[in-house]
XYZ file of C-alpha atoms in Angstrom:
693
model
C -46.797 -42.565 -36.493
C -48.039 -43.512 -33.062
C -51.399 -43.144 -31.336
C -51.373 -42.529 -27.572
C -47.795 -43.729 -27.453
C -48.595 -47.092 -29.072
C -47.328 -48.394 -32.418
C -49.718 -47.629 -35.226
C -51.726 -50.458 -36.750
C -53.566 -50.515 -40.030
C -56.900 -51.121 -38.260
C -56.364 -48.779 -35.294
C -58.218 -45.764 -36.597
C -61.725 -44.362 -36.126
C -64.341 -44.775 -38.803
C -66.704 -42.106 -37.459
C -67.108 -39.597 -34.636
C -69.744 -39.705 -31.887
C -70.077 -37.001 -29.196
C -66.653 -35.678 -30.144
C -64.811 -39.016 -29.920
C -63.379 -41.088 -32.705
C -64.950 -44.558 -32.734
C -65.132 -47.704 -34.814
C -67.114 -50.950 -34.576
C -65.879 -52.908 -31.580
C -65.214 -56.551 -30.915
C -68.062 -58.337 -29.096
C -65.632 -60.428 -27.047
C -64.338 -60.128 -24.442
C -67.201 -58.391 -22.664
C -66.485 -55.301 -20.609
C -63.866 -52.639 -21.264
C -60.587 -53.769 -22.806
C -57.621 -51.568 -23.808
C -56.746 -51.936 -27.483
C -54.192 -50.056 -29.607
C -55.122 -46.404 -29.429
C -58.345 -46.828 -27.514
C -60.684 -48.914 -25.399
C -63.102 -51.571 -26.627
C -66.471 -51.525 -24.839
C -68.779 -54.526 -25.135
C -72.044 -55.194 -23.315
C -74.711 -57.845 -23.791
C -78.381 -56.855 -23.714
C -80.413 -59.154 -25.934
C -83.899 -57.551 -25.895
C -82.593 -53.949 -25.845
C -83.467 -51.561 -28.644
C -80.790 -48.902 -28.002
C -77.690 -48.528 -25.829
C -75.321 -45.731 -24.819
C -71.822 -45.647 -23.386
C -71.675 -43.022 -20.619
C -68.236 -41.565 -19.788
C -67.335 -39.777 -16.539
C -64.266 -38.077 -15.167
C -63.257 -39.747 -11.881
C -65.663 -38.513 -9.222
C -67.499 -36.232 -11.627
C -71.231 -35.867 -11.083
C -72.239 -35.263 -14.689
C -71.118 -37.298 -17.695
C -68.293 -36.148 -19.910
C -70.143 -37.598 -22.859
C -72.773 -40.127 -23.877
C -72.049 -42.153 -26.998
C -74.951 -44.031 -28.545
C -73.994 -47.357 -30.089
C -74.901 -47.265 -33.783
C -77.097 -50.199 -34.716
C -74.427 -51.356 -37.152
C -72.106 -51.738 -34.148
C -74.426 -54.389 -32.749
C -73.569 -58.086 -33.171
C -76.463 -60.297 -32.147
C -77.395 -59.189 -28.650
C -74.043 -57.462 -28.055
C -73.293 -53.743 -28.395
C -69.576 -53.218 -29.088
C -67.616 -50.057 -29.852
C -63.971 -49.003 -29.763
C -63.459 -45.428 -28.546
C -60.156 -43.666 -29.259
C -58.236 -41.073 -27.281
C -59.342 -42.099 -23.778
C -57.128 -42.126 -20.713
C -57.944 -45.504 -19.173
C -56.527 -44.550 -15.773
C -58.649 -41.421 -15.472
C -61.964 -42.712 -16.676
C -65.193 -44.002 -15.194
C -68.014 -45.360 -17.307
C -71.414 -46.994 -17.367
C -74.145 -47.921 -19.832
C -77.675 -46.759 -20.532
C -79.990 -49.228 -22.223
C -83.473 -48.773 -23.639
C -86.067 -51.423 -24.303
C -89.543 -52.546 -23.285
C -90.817 -52.054 -19.755
C -93.222 -54.946 -19.255
C -92.676 -56.598 -15.845
C -95.269 -59.297 -16.563
C -93.021 -60.478 -19.398
C -89.866 -59.955 -17.361
C -88.640 -56.769 -19.029
C -87.667 -53.835 -16.795
C -85.663 -51.515 -19.041
C -85.096 -47.947 -17.834
C -83.235 -45.720 -20.251
C -82.644 -43.103 -17.541
C -80.566 -45.413 -15.340
C -76.792 -45.483 -15.808
C -75.820 -49.124 -15.296
C -72.671 -50.684 -13.891
C -70.801 -52.891 -16.349
C -71.247 -56.471 -15.054
C -67.697 -57.186 -16.294
C -66.138 -54.116 -14.639
C -62.648 -54.930 -13.303
C -62.831 -52.082 -10.776
C -65.814 -50.221 -9.342
C -65.699 -46.800 -7.722
C -68.168 -45.203 -5.365
C -67.403 -47.121 -2.178
C -63.671 -46.472 -2.160
C -63.341 -45.908 1.599
C -65.205 -48.227 3.958
C -68.113 -46.483 5.670
C -67.659 -43.089 3.985
C -71.103 -41.471 3.573
C -72.417 -42.228 0.075
C -73.659 -39.600 -2.342
C -77.016 -41.199 -3.101
C -77.887 -38.579 -5.715
C -74.816 -39.279 -7.828
C -75.712 -40.715 -11.236
C -74.560 -44.347 -11.315
C -73.264 -44.681 -7.739
C -71.231 -47.778 -8.683
C -69.124 -46.703 -11.634
C -67.030 -49.014 -13.725
C -63.291 -48.550 -14.159
C -60.410 -50.256 -15.928
C -57.360 -51.787 -14.298
C -53.875 -51.918 -15.763
C -52.399 -55.371 -16.215
C -48.936 -54.454 -14.923
C -48.666 -56.299 -11.593
C -45.401 -58.182 -11.048
C -46.289 -61.657 -9.749
C -42.585 -62.598 -9.505
C -43.183 -66.189 -10.655
C -45.881 -66.742 -8.059
C -47.045 -70.356 -8.079
C -50.122 -71.766 -6.315
C -49.146 -74.122 -3.467
C -51.535 -76.818 -4.793
C -51.902 -78.428 -1.396
C -53.550 -81.867 -1.601
C -57.124 -81.710 -0.371
C -56.496 -84.173 2.447
C -53.738 -81.942 3.861
C -55.818 -78.761 3.988
C -56.589 -76.946 7.234
C -59.014 -74.175 6.315
C -59.393 -70.944 8.300
C -62.487 -68.875 7.501
C -62.067 -65.154 8.102
C -63.526 -61.731 7.347
C -60.957 -59.401 5.778
C -62.081 -56.326 7.682
C -62.983 -57.980 10.966
C -59.704 -59.865 11.280
C -57.583 -56.726 11.748
C -60.028 -53.886 12.416
C -59.882 -54.057 16.227
C -57.408 -51.556 17.764
C -55.574 -54.488 19.346
C -54.669 -55.945 15.924
C -51.482 -53.881 15.857
C -51.334 -53.502 12.075
C -50.526 -50.395 10.061
C -53.691 -50.514 7.933
C -56.504 -52.006 10.052
C -59.358 -53.732 8.281
C -57.650 -54.092 4.905
C -55.911 -56.547 2.608
C -52.657 -54.902 3.689
C -53.571 -55.435 7.334
C -54.247 -59.111 6.681
C -50.810 -59.420 5.074
C -49.282 -58.384 8.392
C -51.049 -61.318 10.079
C -49.549 -63.964 7.779
C -46.886 -64.850 10.409
C -49.721 -65.517 12.861
C -51.446 -67.823 10.384
C -48.197 -69.723 9.812
C -47.589 -70.049 13.544
C -51.119 -71.351 14.065
C -50.528 -73.917 11.355
C -53.407 -73.301 8.943
C -52.571 -73.581 5.249
C -55.696 -72.242 3.575
C -57.658 -69.076 4.267
C -61.264 -68.879 3.125
C -62.175 -65.224 2.760
C -65.743 -64.101 3.216
C -66.937 -62.085 0.186
C -64.387 -59.698 -1.331
C -66.275 -58.916 -4.541
C -67.406 -55.293 -4.570
C -70.532 -54.707 -2.481
C -72.281 -51.753 -0.852
C -71.875 -51.733 2.920
C -74.526 -49.001 3.110
C -77.280 -51.206 1.675
C -78.800 -52.111 5.071
C -81.645 -49.704 6.003
C -81.924 -50.855 9.654
C -80.535 -49.274 12.823
C -79.553 -50.679 16.202
C -82.748 -50.278 18.282
C -80.768 -49.543 21.453
C -78.327 -46.951 20.111
C -79.928 -45.735 16.891
C -76.628 -46.390 15.133
C -77.079 -47.297 11.449
C -76.374 -50.916 10.655
C -74.577 -52.062 7.516
C -74.006 -54.961 5.163
C -70.888 -56.110 6.982
C -70.565 -59.639 5.607
C -70.913 -58.621 1.945
C -73.206 -61.380 0.691
C -74.890 -58.953 -1.702
C -72.637 -58.506 -4.693
C -72.511 -55.350 -6.810
C -69.471 -56.177 -8.976
C -68.390 -59.770 -9.561
C -65.061 -59.002 -11.262
C -63.943 -56.224 -8.904
C -62.191 -56.553 -5.526
C -63.842 -54.609 -2.708
C -62.238 -51.151 -2.703
C -63.229 -50.446 0.900
C -61.078 -53.391 2.008
C -57.966 -51.751 0.563
C -55.811 -49.170 2.292
C -55.201 -47.859 -1.228
C -58.829 -48.068 -2.363
C -59.175 -44.284 -2.492
C -56.310 -44.326 -4.984
C -57.915 -47.032 -7.119
C -55.146 -49.505 -6.239
C -57.289 -52.195 -4.624
C -56.446 -54.752 -7.311
C -52.699 -54.478 -6.720
C -53.150 -54.540 -2.946
C -55.242 -57.701 -3.135
C -52.819 -59.362 -5.551
C -49.968 -58.591 -3.155
C -51.902 -60.335 -0.387
C -52.363 -63.418 -2.571
C -48.694 -63.454 -3.569
C -47.512 -63.237 0.039
C -49.937 -65.907 1.228
C -48.621 -68.223 -1.474
C -45.037 -67.443 -0.503
C -45.962 -68.560 3.021
C -47.423 -71.819 1.714
C -51.032 -70.729 2.320
C -53.768 -71.127 -0.260
C -56.640 -68.681 -0.682
C -60.258 -69.660 -1.277
C -62.919 -67.038 -1.984
C -66.488 -67.227 -0.711
C -68.500 -66.330 -3.815
C -72.179 -65.427 -4.129
C -73.745 -66.286 -7.488
C -77.174 -67.186 -6.124
C -78.454 -63.574 -5.912
C -77.350 -59.979 -6.458
C -77.635 -56.651 -4.664
C -80.617 -55.625 -6.818
C -83.104 -57.400 -4.535
C -86.759 -57.778 -5.482
C -88.893 -55.516 -7.669
C -88.505 -52.730 -5.102
C -84.719 -52.907 -5.106
C -82.265 -50.667 -6.968
C -81.464 -50.916 -10.653
C -77.697 -51.431 -10.671
C -76.759 -53.650 -13.584
C -78.440 -56.939 -14.533
C -82.022 -55.724 -14.062
C -81.457 -52.909 -16.521
C -79.544 -55.021 -19.047
C -81.681 -58.156 -19.343
C -83.829 -58.869 -16.306
C -85.545 -61.930 -17.797
C -82.230 -63.606 -18.609
C -80.308 -63.004 -15.406
C -83.065 -63.729 -12.852
C -85.465 -66.597 -12.213
C -88.946 -65.246 -12.785
C -92.397 -66.658 -12.154
C -94.880 -66.906 -15.051
C -96.223 -63.548 -13.857
C -92.781 -61.939 -14.086
C -92.175 -61.813 -10.317
C -88.893 -62.874 -8.719
C -88.389 -66.356 -7.361
C -86.720 -66.003 -3.972
C -84.806 -69.216 -3.317
C -81.984 -67.124 -1.831
C -84.053 -65.392 0.850
C -82.836 -61.989 -0.365
C -85.471 -61.035 -2.923
C -84.088 -62.447 -6.173
C -82.442 -65.591 -7.514
C -79.862 -65.655 -10.293
C -80.851 -67.784 -13.288
C -77.587 -69.726 -13.073
C -78.283 -72.398 -15.679
C -79.274 -70.022 -18.459
C -76.506 -70.241 -21.106
C -75.724 -66.508 -20.918
C -75.508 -66.569 -17.130
C -73.407 -69.733 -17.163
C -70.979 -67.945 -19.450
C -70.866 -64.961 -17.108
C -70.114 -67.131 -14.052
C -67.417 -69.056 -15.901
C -65.822 -65.830 -17.155
C -65.859 -64.450 -13.615
C -64.187 -67.450 -11.992
C -61.626 -67.727 -14.773
C -60.832 -64.061 -14.221
C -60.107 -64.572 -10.519
C -57.965 -67.630 -11.194
C -56.017 -66.127 -14.094
C -55.693 -62.540 -12.885
C -55.605 -63.016 -9.099
C -54.167 -66.561 -8.766
C -57.033 -67.704 -6.550
C -56.815 -71.353 -5.432
C -60.482 -72.185 -4.997
C -64.020 -71.064 -4.349
C -66.710 -71.737 -1.770
C -70.144 -71.218 -3.309
C -72.760 -69.630 -1.065
C -76.191 -71.371 -1.162
C -74.853 -73.578 -3.928
C -78.032 -75.680 -4.226
C -79.412 -72.764 -6.270
C -76.708 -73.455 -8.852
C -78.420 -76.694 -9.833
C -81.921 -75.253 -10.220
C -83.592 -74.845 -13.619
C -85.040 -71.445 -14.614
C -88.357 -72.438 -13.035
C -86.605 -73.476 -9.797
C -86.803 -77.231 -10.352
C -83.623 -79.076 -9.228
C -81.804 -80.499 -12.232
C -80.426 -84.034 -12.281
C -77.488 -82.939 -14.442
C -77.026 -79.185 -13.960
C -74.889 -77.842 -16.809
C -73.275 -75.082 -14.747
C -71.885 -77.456 -12.124
C -70.608 -79.801 -14.814
C -68.926 -76.946 -16.678
C -67.240 -75.671 -13.530
C -65.989 -79.162 -12.696
C -64.433 -79.695 -16.127
C -63.352 -76.184 -17.112
C -59.664 -76.232 -18.114
C -58.807 -72.894 -16.472
C -60.339 -74.039 -13.176
C -58.661 -77.430 -13.412
C -56.646 -77.107 -10.186
C -59.212 -75.123 -8.187
C -60.905 -76.297 -5.037
C -64.685 -76.206 -5.564
C -66.675 -76.213 -2.314
C -70.460 -76.101 -2.137
C -72.696 -74.866 0.628
C -75.077 -77.610 -0.464
C -78.379 -76.029 0.534
C -80.414 -72.896 -0.124
C -82.900 -70.674 1.679
C -85.927 -72.412 0.124
C -85.339 -75.802 1.761
C -83.309 -77.603 -0.910
C -80.778 -79.575 1.196
C -78.219 -81.574 -0.785
C -75.500 -82.453 1.710
C -74.203 -85.768 0.409
C -76.202 -85.568 -2.833
C -74.815 -82.390 -4.407
C -73.799 -83.154 -8.037
C -70.031 -83.526 -7.723
C -68.659 -84.642 -11.102
C -65.618 -85.920 -9.252
C -64.603 -82.402 -8.232
C -66.965 -80.808 -5.745
C -66.539 -80.884 -1.979
C -69.249 -79.771 0.450
C -69.613 -77.936 3.713
C -70.805 -80.893 5.772
C -73.688 -79.449 7.778
C -74.470 -82.904 9.141
C -70.989 -83.099 10.657
C -71.527 -79.746 12.396
C -74.914 -80.739 13.819
C -73.798 -84.198 14.973
C -70.688 -82.981 16.780
C -72.642 -80.182 18.456
C -75.354 -82.570 19.654
C -72.778 -85.046 20.921
C -70.868 -82.331 22.786
C -73.953 -81.141 24.634
C -74.757 -84.711 25.667
C -77.750 -85.535 23.483
C -78.749 -89.180 23.570
C -78.473 -91.365 20.498
C -75.618 -89.530 18.810
C -72.741 -92.003 19.175
C -73.494 -93.997 16.037
C -73.752 -90.972 13.786
C -70.663 -89.410 15.371
C -68.704 -92.510 14.390
C -69.775 -92.027 10.785
C -68.903 -88.338 10.766
C -65.387 -88.594 12.235
C -64.269 -91.056 9.556
C -65.275 -88.802 6.681
C -69.027 -89.486 6.409
C -68.919 -92.563 4.144
C -72.728 -92.651 4.208
C -72.695 -89.338 2.325
C -69.540 -89.525 0.232
C -69.046 -93.135 -0.815
C -67.013 -93.095 -4.004
C -65.982 -89.487 -3.463
C -63.566 -89.948 -0.578
C -63.166 -88.190 2.735
C -62.048 -84.903 1.166
C -65.540 -84.315 -0.191
C -66.447 -83.512 3.424
C -65.419 -80.079 4.708
C -65.865 -80.640 8.438
C -66.688 -77.723 10.702
C -68.259 -77.052 14.081
C -68.604 -73.280 13.632
C -68.631 -70.848 10.712
C -69.385 -67.173 10.160
C -73.095 -68.001 10.091
C -74.001 -68.980 13.668
C -72.421 -69.015 17.097
C -68.687 -68.725 17.591
C -67.113 -71.627 19.468
C -67.077 -69.612 22.706
C -70.765 -68.757 22.331
C -71.660 -72.334 21.434
C -70.687 -73.344 24.978
C -71.946 -70.135 26.636
C -75.484 -69.583 25.318
C -78.562 -71.751 24.972
C -80.346 -69.164 22.844
C -79.443 -66.542 20.262
C -79.320 -62.886 21.323
C -79.651 -60.890 18.105
C -81.553 -57.865 19.408
C -78.900 -55.445 18.123
C -79.693 -56.489 14.539
C -82.952 -54.542 14.600
C -85.147 -57.487 13.620
C -86.692 -58.285 16.997
C -84.389 -61.286 17.486
C -86.257 -63.027 14.647
C -83.209 -63.382 12.402
C -80.564 -66.084 12.673
C -80.958 -69.823 13.193
C -82.860 -71.212 16.154
C -81.516 -74.788 15.992
C -78.011 -74.093 17.288
C -77.531 -77.295 19.330
C -75.689 -75.203 21.897
C -75.330 -75.554 25.678
C -74.363 -72.778 28.088
C -72.807 -75.136 30.674
C -75.181 -73.882 33.370
C -75.378 -70.085 33.020
C -76.570 -68.026 30.062
C -73.753 -65.751 28.936
C -70.959 -64.218 31.017
C -70.152 -65.674 34.409
C -67.371 -65.619 36.975
C -68.119 -69.118 38.247
C -64.735 -70.889 37.956
C -66.298 -74.336 37.526
C -68.441 -73.211 34.604
C -65.510 -71.396 33.016
C -63.366 -74.519 33.242
C -66.149 -76.633 31.753
C -66.559 -74.183 28.886
C -62.833 -74.270 28.203
C -62.934 -78.068 28.218
C -65.882 -78.120 25.829
C -64.083 -75.817 23.400
C -61.050 -78.089 23.516
C -63.297 -81.107 22.983
C -64.758 -79.548 19.843
C -61.322 -78.756 18.449
C -59.951 -82.193 19.357
C -62.795 -83.977 17.576
C -62.594 -81.692 14.534
C -58.835 -81.966 14.090
C -58.732 -85.741 14.485
C -61.613 -86.365 12.062
C -61.044 -87.518 8.502
C -62.070 -84.961 5.938
C -61.040 -81.327 5.521
C -61.227 -79.383 8.818
C -62.367 -75.763 8.763
C -61.903 -73.398 11.717
C -63.649 -70.076 12.218
C -61.162 -67.245 12.733
C -60.906 -66.279 16.374
C -62.276 -69.538 17.754
C -58.762 -70.436 18.861
C -58.889 -67.243 20.954
C -62.401 -67.865 22.342
C -63.775 -64.863 20.448
C -67.329 -63.990 21.491
C -70.247 -62.277 19.759
C -72.164 -62.180 23.054
C -74.741 -64.640 21.817
C -75.429 -62.969 18.452
C -75.485 -65.760 15.872
C -76.045 -63.555 12.814
C -73.634 -60.601 12.865
C -74.123 -59.845 9.165
C -74.816 -56.169 10.001
C -72.404 -55.553 12.883
C -69.269 -53.623 11.945
C -68.025 -53.200 15.509
C -66.388 -55.043 18.398
C -69.143 -57.655 18.194
C -67.619 -58.939 14.948
C -63.974 -57.873 15.093
C -61.217 -60.159 16.332
C -60.002 -58.912 19.707
C -56.300 -59.757 19.738
C -55.982 -59.225 23.497
C -57.734 -62.596 23.774
C -54.497 -64.218 22.687
C -53.217 -63.453 26.165
C -56.500 -63.969 27.973
C -57.068 -67.363 26.378
C -53.476 -68.403 25.719
C -54.369 -71.864 26.993
C -56.877 -72.481 24.196
C -54.660 -70.918 21.546
C -51.764 -73.175 22.541
C -54.026 -76.228 22.569
C -55.361 -75.557 19.057
C -51.928 -74.756 17.650
C -50.511 -78.031 18.952
C -53.538 -79.990 17.746
C -53.003 -78.618 14.240
C -49.327 -79.571 14.430
C -50.336 -83.066 15.575
C -52.720 -83.483 12.648
C -50.105 -82.298 10.169
C -47.565 -84.728 11.626
C -49.734 -87.843 11.236
C -51.016 -88.904 7.797
C -53.262 -91.565 9.347
C -55.635 -88.729 10.349
C -55.689 -87.311 6.814
C -56.382 -90.347 4.653
C -58.368 -89.426 1.538
C -60.086 -92.822 1.398
C -62.802 -93.964 3.754
C -61.419 -96.485 6.249
C -61.942 -100.220 6.433
C -60.213 -102.638 8.766
C -57.660 -100.017 9.799
C -60.308 -98.428 12.035
C -61.622 -100.152 15.166
C -64.245 -98.913 17.614
C -64.299 -99.096 21.381
C -66.368 -98.169 24.381
C -65.313 -98.436 28.013
C -64.004 -101.876 27.045
C -61.700 -102.307 24.081
C -63.460 -103.486 20.955
C -66.927 -103.094 22.519
C -68.470 -99.775 21.444
C -71.777 -98.770 22.997
C -74.110 -97.945 20.113
C -77.174 -97.736 22.351
C -79.455 -94.719 22.723
C -77.924 -94.038 26.125
C -74.315 -94.285 24.941
C -72.262 -91.136 25.438
C -68.707 -92.397 25.011
C -66.958 -93.435 21.815
C -63.348 -94.357 21.151
C -61.640 -95.106 17.866
C -58.252 -96.493 16.860
C -56.799 -95.564 13.487
C -53.896 -97.655 12.254
C -51.504 -97.628 9.336
C -48.257 -99.441 8.634
C -46.408 -96.666 10.459
C -48.652 -95.397 13.244
C -51.568 -95.980 15.586
C -53.701 -93.247 17.135
C -56.464 -93.708 19.706
C -59.093 -91.044 20.401
C -61.670 -91.359 23.192
C -64.564 -88.887 23.295
C -66.627 -88.815 26.467
C -69.645 -86.547 26.693
C -70.939 -88.350 29.781
C -71.005 -86.466 33.070
C -69.151 -89.311 34.842
C -65.617 -90.720 34.947
C -64.902 -93.976 33.099
C -61.992 -96.386 33.411
C -61.065 -97.174 29.841
C -59.645 -100.529 28.826
C -57.291 -99.656 25.990
C -56.808 -101.813 22.907
C -53.416 -103.470 22.656
C -50.976 -101.536 20.512
C -48.869 -103.339 17.958
C -46.066 -105.547 19.187
C -43.445 -103.404 20.860
C -45.764 -100.404 21.073
C -46.691 -98.444 24.186
C -49.517 -95.925 24.440
C -48.303 -92.369 24.949
C -50.505 -89.441 25.998
C -50.929 -86.720 23.388
C -53.800 -84.724 24.890
C -56.399 -84.813 27.646
C -58.838 -81.909 27.570
C -59.588 -82.403 31.296
C -55.951 -82.048 32.350
C -54.762 -78.739 33.744
C -52.741 -76.485 31.503
C -49.924 -77.064 30.460
C -50.450 -80.828 30.747
C -53.487 -80.778 28.455
C -51.434 -81.356 25.280
C -47.883 -82.286 24.354
C -45.640 -81.146 21.530
C -45.678 -83.715 18.682
C -42.865 -86.172 19.342
C -42.724 -85.368 23.073
C -45.687 -87.479 24.195
C -45.329 -89.263 27.529
C -45.973 -93.008 28.108
C -48.964 -93.843 30.282
C -48.222 -94.513 33.923
C -50.651 -97.467 33.892
C -50.236 -99.341 30.606
C -53.450 -100.602 29.086
C -55.814 -98.392 31.066
C -56.804 -94.747 31.250
C -59.263 -92.910 33.479
C -61.200 -90.454 31.332
C -62.854 -87.505 33.040
C -66.438 -86.318 32.460
C -67.005 -84.371 29.248
C -63.478 -84.757 27.950
C -61.459 -86.067 25.031
C -58.257 -88.087 25.204
C -55.766 -88.666 22.385
C -53.085 -91.371 22.560
C -50.392 -92.487 20.152
C -48.560 -95.819 20.139
C -44.771 -95.582 20.180
C -42.071 -98.177 20.688
């Protein structure tokens, strides 16, 4: 005898019938929907609930096929579990209804009429094609689905690149290939990104950090562009609907329910190219918002467990989005661990960047914890043992933990102090030389005992100006976001080089190009882990908008014609990356000691004064010596160079003030200086030298 084509088992039979389906008591773990011999096991946690129903749908069907109430004897503790027989897992959508007290002052917001998304759903339907008009009247707009575990990984192995060798490239899956100039067969998708892997290899990056790919609702933004009336969207995706499900709208095959396989294929091909993949994950809040937001999942299952609530039952808002996830509650900790383990085990993900990670060390009442259990568990979890863990070490309520984020020997941080210092130095602010020196050697003031790789160095990221706009705008220009230009950061530390926005002045354009090269030269010769924003190597612009979270258009998309327009910058960045990868002295994981020496205009005499605007550094190892001079002064300086080792001669690697193609050399093809021992550095420029025999 067989059931549904599977070998019969003594325990694979129903013990009763509910709504026409054979069922039996289910297993409480794992949570979610799990195929078992002859059926599917459904398990959902809802501690204070009094009743619960499993709601079954045909794919795309408006009305349920059936609703199966969980018998009370099928409940184990706070978990409702039931095995249902005779279901076709590939042609099934489901959700849950849960009843219980509605008492917001006590934190309970049960609504038995709402069909809830399974928080453990491996796939979610309803937003299968990006931008397709949603059916807002459909019961349970985000329906849960199962995914078959039949993907052939072909012995895929994570590259396991040492932290000190990483060169991170932050990108948006849709925006990277959506522009018509991308030249891919499936623009704006995981498949489209696969076609750009040769570009990533040519550029030299070895780790992509993807902005959120967990399922979210791009239609959640109610605003419109005030100039055009065009509806705006949730383009970035920092408002998660399904934590276990890849975004269907990012898949060319999403309408077929094949987004999991398409994403896995992307991961497999990135790994084959020697490129790791880090996911930007958002556990600090959910898409349910405040008390006026939709009931999607957690609010209807156990609001008081999953969210931080005030004594009056209102939502703490440390995330700036209306709610804050109660991350250090034991149930929620288990959920987050299960989620990350899922992405590592099922999708071979190499690491995670945690959005507003300071929230992850808050207690249920919002107080920062000295020893947050969630962060400790993540650091020591055996399944996550080889994962990169990167914290955005602040939140929207003012908790700023750069350098003090609980690390447990594992966590790295987005170094916001590095970003701000380099930006201020580049624009010529006084009094920045001393702090710049600390930042370019891995911020030992912040990460003593943790090493340089605790510092993820960046000058730009998705949140803020692009590199082009950093040197082209003094102020943000976010009018198109429909918030009266009130959104986005005001402290950008930017400088427009003399004209706000576009210009045809050749002198200003050359200065802007030089400033972009300066930023890249400093970043890629600093100790720590460098992170580039996708498109910065092409001088991508957002026309002064520093918060394009809602802009699914040319403002956010990578324009690939810029590769020709700004070939000079692209070539410079590509060769800088190659130079960094060729020289271990720039990638040391330990903070430097005597192997680093500082200089000013005269060798060995740095100018640490308030008026100082030039800094030079020599890094030495047994095998190599590299000298970097950074001049943000508006005047020329005749540099006295330190003496290289016996038999060594300084060779020119790069000079950001030199005309293309003499601005940078191919590694190994550097030219000896025409005047040994001296170099004339131009205003607002960076020079890199290497000592060779």
